[in-house]
PDB file of C-alpha atoms in Angstrom:
ATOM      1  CA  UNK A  20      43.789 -39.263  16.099  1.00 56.00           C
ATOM      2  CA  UNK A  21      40.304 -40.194  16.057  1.00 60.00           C
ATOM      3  CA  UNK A  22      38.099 -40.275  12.684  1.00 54.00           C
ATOM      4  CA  UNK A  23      35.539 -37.378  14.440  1.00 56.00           C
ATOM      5  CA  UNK A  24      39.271 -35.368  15.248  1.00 48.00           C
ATOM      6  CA  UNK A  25      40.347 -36.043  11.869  1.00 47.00           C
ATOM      7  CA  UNK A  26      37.244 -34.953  10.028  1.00 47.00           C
ATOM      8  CA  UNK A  27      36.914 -31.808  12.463  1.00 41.00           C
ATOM      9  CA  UNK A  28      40.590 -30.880  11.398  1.00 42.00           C
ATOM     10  CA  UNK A  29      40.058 -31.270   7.776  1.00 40.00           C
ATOM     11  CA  UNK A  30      37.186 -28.769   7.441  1.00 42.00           C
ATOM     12  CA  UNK A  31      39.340 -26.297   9.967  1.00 41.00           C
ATOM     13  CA  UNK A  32      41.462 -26.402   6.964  1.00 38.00           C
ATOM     14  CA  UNK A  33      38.987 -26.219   3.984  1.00 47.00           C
ATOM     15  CA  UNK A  34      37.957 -23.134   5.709  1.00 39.00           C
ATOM     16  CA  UNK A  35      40.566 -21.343   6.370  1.00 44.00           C
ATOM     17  CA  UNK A  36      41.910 -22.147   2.477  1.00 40.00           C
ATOM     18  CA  UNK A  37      38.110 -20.336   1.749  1.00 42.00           C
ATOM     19  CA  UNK A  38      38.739 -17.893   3.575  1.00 41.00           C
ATOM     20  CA  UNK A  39      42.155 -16.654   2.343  1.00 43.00           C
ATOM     21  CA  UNK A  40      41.035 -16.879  -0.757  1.00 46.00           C
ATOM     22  CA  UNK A  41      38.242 -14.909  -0.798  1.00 47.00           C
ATOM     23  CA  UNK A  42      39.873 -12.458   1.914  1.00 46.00           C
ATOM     24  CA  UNK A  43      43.333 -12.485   1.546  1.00 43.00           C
ATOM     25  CA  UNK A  44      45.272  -9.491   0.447  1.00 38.00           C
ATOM     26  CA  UNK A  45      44.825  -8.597  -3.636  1.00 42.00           C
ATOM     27  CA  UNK A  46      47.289  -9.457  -5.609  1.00 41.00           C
ATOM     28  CA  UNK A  47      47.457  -6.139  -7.454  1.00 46.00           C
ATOM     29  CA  UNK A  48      45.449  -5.638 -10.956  1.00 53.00           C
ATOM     30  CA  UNK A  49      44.465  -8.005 -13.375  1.00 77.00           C
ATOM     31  CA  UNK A  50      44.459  -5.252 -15.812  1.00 93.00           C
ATOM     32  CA  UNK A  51      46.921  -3.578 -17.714  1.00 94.00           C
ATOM     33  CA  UNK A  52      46.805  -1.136 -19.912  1.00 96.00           C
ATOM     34  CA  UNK A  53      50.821  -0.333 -19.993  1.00 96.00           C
ATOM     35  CA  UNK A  54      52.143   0.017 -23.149  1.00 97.00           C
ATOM     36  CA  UNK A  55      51.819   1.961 -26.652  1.00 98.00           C
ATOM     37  CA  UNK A  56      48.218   2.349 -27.844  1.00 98.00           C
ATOM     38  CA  UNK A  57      46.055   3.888 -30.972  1.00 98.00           C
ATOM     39  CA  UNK A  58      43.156   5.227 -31.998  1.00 97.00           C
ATOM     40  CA  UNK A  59      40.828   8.294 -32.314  1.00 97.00           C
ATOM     41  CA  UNK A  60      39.832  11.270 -31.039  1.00 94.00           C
ATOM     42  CA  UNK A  61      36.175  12.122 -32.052  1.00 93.00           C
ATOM     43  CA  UNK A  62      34.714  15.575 -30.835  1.00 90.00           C
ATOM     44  CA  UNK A  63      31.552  17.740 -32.330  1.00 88.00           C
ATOM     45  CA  UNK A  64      32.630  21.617 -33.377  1.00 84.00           C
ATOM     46  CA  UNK A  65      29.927  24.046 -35.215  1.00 85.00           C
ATOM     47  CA  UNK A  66      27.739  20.777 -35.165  1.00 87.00           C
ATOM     48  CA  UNK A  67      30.548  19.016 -37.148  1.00 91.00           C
ATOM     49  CA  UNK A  68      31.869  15.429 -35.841  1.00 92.00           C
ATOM     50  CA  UNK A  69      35.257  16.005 -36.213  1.00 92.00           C
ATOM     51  CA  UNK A  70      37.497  12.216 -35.902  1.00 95.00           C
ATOM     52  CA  UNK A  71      41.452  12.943 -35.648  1.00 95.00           C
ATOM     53  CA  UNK A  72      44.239  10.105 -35.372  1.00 97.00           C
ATOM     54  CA  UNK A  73      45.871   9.620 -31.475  1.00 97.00           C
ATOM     55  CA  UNK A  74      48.475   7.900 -30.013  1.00 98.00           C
ATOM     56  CA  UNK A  75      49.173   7.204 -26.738  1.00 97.00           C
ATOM     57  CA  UNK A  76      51.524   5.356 -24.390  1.00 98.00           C
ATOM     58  CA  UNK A  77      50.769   4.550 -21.115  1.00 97.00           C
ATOM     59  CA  UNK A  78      52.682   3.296 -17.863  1.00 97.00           C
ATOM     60  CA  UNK A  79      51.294   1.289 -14.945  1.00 97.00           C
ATOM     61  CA  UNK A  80      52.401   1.012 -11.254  1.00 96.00           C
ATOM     62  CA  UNK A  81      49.577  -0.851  -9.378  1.00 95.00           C
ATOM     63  CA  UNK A  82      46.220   0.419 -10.521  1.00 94.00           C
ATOM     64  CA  UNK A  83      47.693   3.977 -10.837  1.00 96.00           C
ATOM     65  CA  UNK A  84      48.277   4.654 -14.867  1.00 97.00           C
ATOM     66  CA  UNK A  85      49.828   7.747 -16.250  1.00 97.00           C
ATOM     67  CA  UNK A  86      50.729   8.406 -19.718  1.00 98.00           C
ATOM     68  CA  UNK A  87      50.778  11.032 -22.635  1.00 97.00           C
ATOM     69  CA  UNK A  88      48.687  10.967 -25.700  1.00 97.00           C
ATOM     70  CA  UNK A  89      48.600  12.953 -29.138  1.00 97.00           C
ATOM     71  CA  UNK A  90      46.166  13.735 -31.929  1.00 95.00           C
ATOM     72  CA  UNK A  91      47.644  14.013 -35.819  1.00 95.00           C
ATOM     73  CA  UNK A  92      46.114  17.353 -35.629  1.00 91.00           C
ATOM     74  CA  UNK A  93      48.448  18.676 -32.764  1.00 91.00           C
ATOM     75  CA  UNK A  94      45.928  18.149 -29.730  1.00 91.00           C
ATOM     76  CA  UNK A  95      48.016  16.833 -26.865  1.00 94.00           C
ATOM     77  CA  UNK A  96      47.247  15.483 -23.241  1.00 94.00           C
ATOM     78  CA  UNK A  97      48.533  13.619 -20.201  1.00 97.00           C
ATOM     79  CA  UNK A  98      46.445  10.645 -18.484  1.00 96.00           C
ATOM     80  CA  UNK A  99      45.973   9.778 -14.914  1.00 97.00           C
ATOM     81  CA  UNK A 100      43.803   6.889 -14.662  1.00 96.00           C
ATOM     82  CA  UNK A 101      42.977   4.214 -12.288  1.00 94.00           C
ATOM     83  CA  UNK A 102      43.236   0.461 -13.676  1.00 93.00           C
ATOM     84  CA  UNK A 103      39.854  -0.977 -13.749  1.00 94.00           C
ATOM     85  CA  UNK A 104      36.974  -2.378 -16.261  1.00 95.00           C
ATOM     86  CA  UNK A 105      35.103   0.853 -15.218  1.00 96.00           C
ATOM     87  CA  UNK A 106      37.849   3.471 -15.649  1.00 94.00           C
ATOM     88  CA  UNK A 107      37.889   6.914 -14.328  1.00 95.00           C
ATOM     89  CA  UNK A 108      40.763   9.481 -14.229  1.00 96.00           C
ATOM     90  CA  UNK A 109      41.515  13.013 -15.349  1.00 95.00           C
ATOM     91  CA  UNK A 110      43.518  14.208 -18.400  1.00 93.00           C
ATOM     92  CA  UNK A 111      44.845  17.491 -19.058  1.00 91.00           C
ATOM     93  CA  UNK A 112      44.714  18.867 -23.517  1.00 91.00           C
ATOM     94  CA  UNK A 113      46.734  21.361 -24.765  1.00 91.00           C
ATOM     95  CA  UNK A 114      46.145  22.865 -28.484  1.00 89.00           C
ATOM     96  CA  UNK A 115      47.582  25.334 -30.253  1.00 87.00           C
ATOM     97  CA  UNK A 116      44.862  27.574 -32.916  1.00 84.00           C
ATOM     98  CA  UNK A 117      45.931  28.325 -36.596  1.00 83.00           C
ATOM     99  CA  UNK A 118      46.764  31.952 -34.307  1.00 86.00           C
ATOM    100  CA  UNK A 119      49.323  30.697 -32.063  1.00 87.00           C
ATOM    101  CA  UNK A 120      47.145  30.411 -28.975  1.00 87.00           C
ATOM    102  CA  UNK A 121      47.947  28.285 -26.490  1.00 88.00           C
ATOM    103  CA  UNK A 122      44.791  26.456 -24.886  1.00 89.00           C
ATOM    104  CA  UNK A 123      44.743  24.342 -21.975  1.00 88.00           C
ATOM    105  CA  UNK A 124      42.568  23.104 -19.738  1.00 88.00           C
ATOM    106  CA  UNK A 125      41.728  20.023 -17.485  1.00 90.00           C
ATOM    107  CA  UNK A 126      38.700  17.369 -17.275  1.00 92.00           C
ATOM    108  CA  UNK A 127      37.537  14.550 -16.054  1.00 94.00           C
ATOM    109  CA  UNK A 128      37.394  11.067 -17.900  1.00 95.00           C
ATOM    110  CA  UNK A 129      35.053   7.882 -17.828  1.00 96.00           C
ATOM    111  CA  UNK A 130      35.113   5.087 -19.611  1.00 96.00           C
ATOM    112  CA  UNK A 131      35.802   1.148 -20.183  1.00 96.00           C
ATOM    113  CA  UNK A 132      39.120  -0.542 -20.546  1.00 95.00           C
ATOM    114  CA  UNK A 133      39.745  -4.103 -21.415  1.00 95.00           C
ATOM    115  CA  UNK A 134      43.621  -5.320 -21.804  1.00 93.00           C
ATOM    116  CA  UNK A 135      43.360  -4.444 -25.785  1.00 96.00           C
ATOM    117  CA  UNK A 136      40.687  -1.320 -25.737  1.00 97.00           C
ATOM    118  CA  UNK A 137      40.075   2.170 -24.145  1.00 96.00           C
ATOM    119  CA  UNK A 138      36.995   3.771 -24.358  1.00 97.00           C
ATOM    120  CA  UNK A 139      37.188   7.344 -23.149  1.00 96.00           C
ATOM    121  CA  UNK A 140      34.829  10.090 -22.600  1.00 95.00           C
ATOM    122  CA  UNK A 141      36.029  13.005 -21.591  1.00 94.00           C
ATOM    123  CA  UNK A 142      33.997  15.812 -19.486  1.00 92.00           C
ATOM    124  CA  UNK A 143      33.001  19.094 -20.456  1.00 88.00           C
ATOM    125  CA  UNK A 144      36.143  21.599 -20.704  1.00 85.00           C
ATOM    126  CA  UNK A 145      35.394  25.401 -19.727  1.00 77.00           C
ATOM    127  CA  UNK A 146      36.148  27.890 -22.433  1.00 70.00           C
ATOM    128  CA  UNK A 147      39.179  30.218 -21.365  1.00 72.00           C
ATOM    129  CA  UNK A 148      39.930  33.464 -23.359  1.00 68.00           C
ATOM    130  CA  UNK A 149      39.437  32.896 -27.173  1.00 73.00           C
ATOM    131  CA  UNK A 150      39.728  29.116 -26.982  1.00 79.00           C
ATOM    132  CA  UNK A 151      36.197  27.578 -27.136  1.00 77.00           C
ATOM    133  CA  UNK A 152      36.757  23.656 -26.643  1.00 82.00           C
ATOM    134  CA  UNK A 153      34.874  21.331 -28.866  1.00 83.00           C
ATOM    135  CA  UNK A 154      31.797  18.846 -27.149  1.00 83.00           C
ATOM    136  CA  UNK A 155      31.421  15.122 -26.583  1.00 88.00           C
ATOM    137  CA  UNK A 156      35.134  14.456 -26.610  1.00 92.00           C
ATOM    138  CA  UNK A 157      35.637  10.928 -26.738  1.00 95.00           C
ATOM    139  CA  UNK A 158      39.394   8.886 -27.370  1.00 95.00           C
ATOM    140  CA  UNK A 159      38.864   5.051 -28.373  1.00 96.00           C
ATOM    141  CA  UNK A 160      42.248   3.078 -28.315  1.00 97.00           C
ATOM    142  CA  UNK A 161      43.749  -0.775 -29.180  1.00 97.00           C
ATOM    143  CA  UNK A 162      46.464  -2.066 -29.231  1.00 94.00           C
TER     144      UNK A 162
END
């Protein structure tokens, strides 16, 4: 093979190594947010900021994460978020009043997520019946 040959094959192959690995196929998240996790949930009531103890625990397939969570004071929820430093998803809450109501509802969520912190603010929920939801929902969590 001659030196121009050789030279003209070696940077075929540097850029075809440059090319696969900026194009090639992902090799699924980087982040994951799988596992058991704690924290708060902070939400304004009457002009009160009300802060109430939550756990969570989350499972990953891909980027898809789904997972319950629940508040000391009863509040409960399930996840559905997508695995990324910007996160977005949807949760549903569920809380019971000191009557026995039942309220539910569903809302979107936006946030941050490193591999040891959740940020999560949750969107606007609409009142239904005699259940008023609180404002600025928010649910940090570590692990």
């Amino acid at each position: 093979m001659t030196a121009k040959r050789t030279r003209l094959v070696v940077a075929a192959l540097i850029v075809i190594a440059a090319a696969a690995a900026c194009g090639g196929s992902p090799a699924g998240p980087s982040l994951s947010l799988a596992g058991a996790w704690s924290g708060a949930l902070t939400f304004v009531t009457a002009g009160v900021t009300v802060t109430d103890s939550v756990t969570a625990t989350l499972s990953q397939s891909g980027s898809s994460v789904t997972g319950g969570w629940t508040s000391a004071g009863g509040t409960t929820g399930q996840l559905t978020l997508t695995a990324a430093a910007d996160i977005t998803g949807t949760t549903t809450i569920s809380q019971t009043t000191i009557t026995g109501q039942v309220c539910s509802g569903s809302t979107s969520v936006s946030g941050t997520a490193t591999s040891s912190r959740l940020e999560l603010s949750l969107g606007a929920l609409t009142a239904t019946g005699s259940c008023p939801w609180a404002t600025n929902q928010q649910i940090v969590l570590t692990r």
